[in-house]
């Protein structure tokens, strides 16, 4: 049965970008304000879920051609690599480092290596959530 | 001014109780879904008033988060009620 949900699809095309921008904001603001990799990953997954609700699974897989299992593996690898990189500098496992840099657009910014670990958490959360939802949603 | 926030909080809570009544009693499922959607909106206003009362601005992200989750949940419920399944495999066939 073909149904015409043009209002839902048009609203989704606007709202998805707002949710994705909010997810990126919450991911980067996690060091000083509430938020972080977990909430940002869940928000990104919910934006993709909203796309899947208003379109269909095959279209979303065509416009976002990610293999979510590989994404989970890359996230775990990133977290382990951030933790293991401290061994190279002769400090204990999981020691983080930070410094202040002069970036061209942002001015003086403090970059912390915990952000890379958080990026790993983000990728794992998005990958696991989307794997669960795709596996449940795809059976006929 | 703080008295005004407390009065607003009490009024919103009374509205919340009415929505809970509709959620429990509602004859059809659509009544319950609309009640849940409005409960989400009431929660947003309760969080806003609480962040005014406690004088913190760290709750403001929860407001946006709650409204996004309420929106997606209502759409999922509505699609389940209309078609019987939430995710289509392919729309065009």
XYZ file of C-alpha atoms in Angstrom, chain A residues 34-93:
60
model
C 27.177 17.870 30.313
C 27.415 15.608 27.297
C 30.147 13.527 25.767
C 30.612 10.601 23.437
C 27.757 8.460 24.712
C 24.959 11.027 24.430
C 26.339 12.347 21.143
C 26.400 8.841 19.697
C 22.851 8.140 20.825
C 21.661 11.426 19.282
C 23.367 10.632 15.971
C 21.774 7.186 16.003
C 18.379 8.751 16.692
C 18.834 11.081 13.710
C 19.499 8.050 11.487
C 16.481 6.303 13.055
C 14.346 9.320 12.164
C 15.555 9.043 8.548
C 14.695 5.338 8.572
C 11.240 6.063 9.993
C 10.266 8.543 7.317
C 12.009 6.888 4.368
C 12.921 3.217 4.281
C 15.892 1.095 5.251
C 17.281 0.530 1.753
C 17.234 4.261 0.901
C 19.002 5.156 4.152
C 21.595 2.449 3.511
C 22.116 3.924 0.060
C 22.657 7.517 1.233
C 24.697 6.493 4.321
C 26.759 3.539 3.078
C 28.320 2.606 6.410
C 28.987 -0.897 7.633
C 28.040 -0.419 11.276
C 29.883 -3.531 12.492
C 33.093 -2.152 10.970
C 32.296 1.207 12.580
C 32.109 -0.482 16.002
C 35.456 -2.183 15.362
C 37.076 1.113 14.314
C 35.749 2.785 17.483
C 37.167 0.079 19.735
C 40.482 0.242 17.867
C 40.606 4.033 18.298
C 39.972 3.775 22.047
C 42.630 1.078 22.486
C 45.109 3.007 20.318
C 44.610 6.191 22.369
C 45.217 4.244 25.563
C 48.209 2.378 24.153
C 49.865 5.443 22.620
C 50.893 6.573 26.116
C 53.225 3.576 26.346
C 55.355 5.025 23.531
C 56.061 8.127 25.622
C 57.171 6.021 28.607
C 54.227 6.844 30.876
C 51.631 4.410 32.306
C 48.781 2.975 30.230
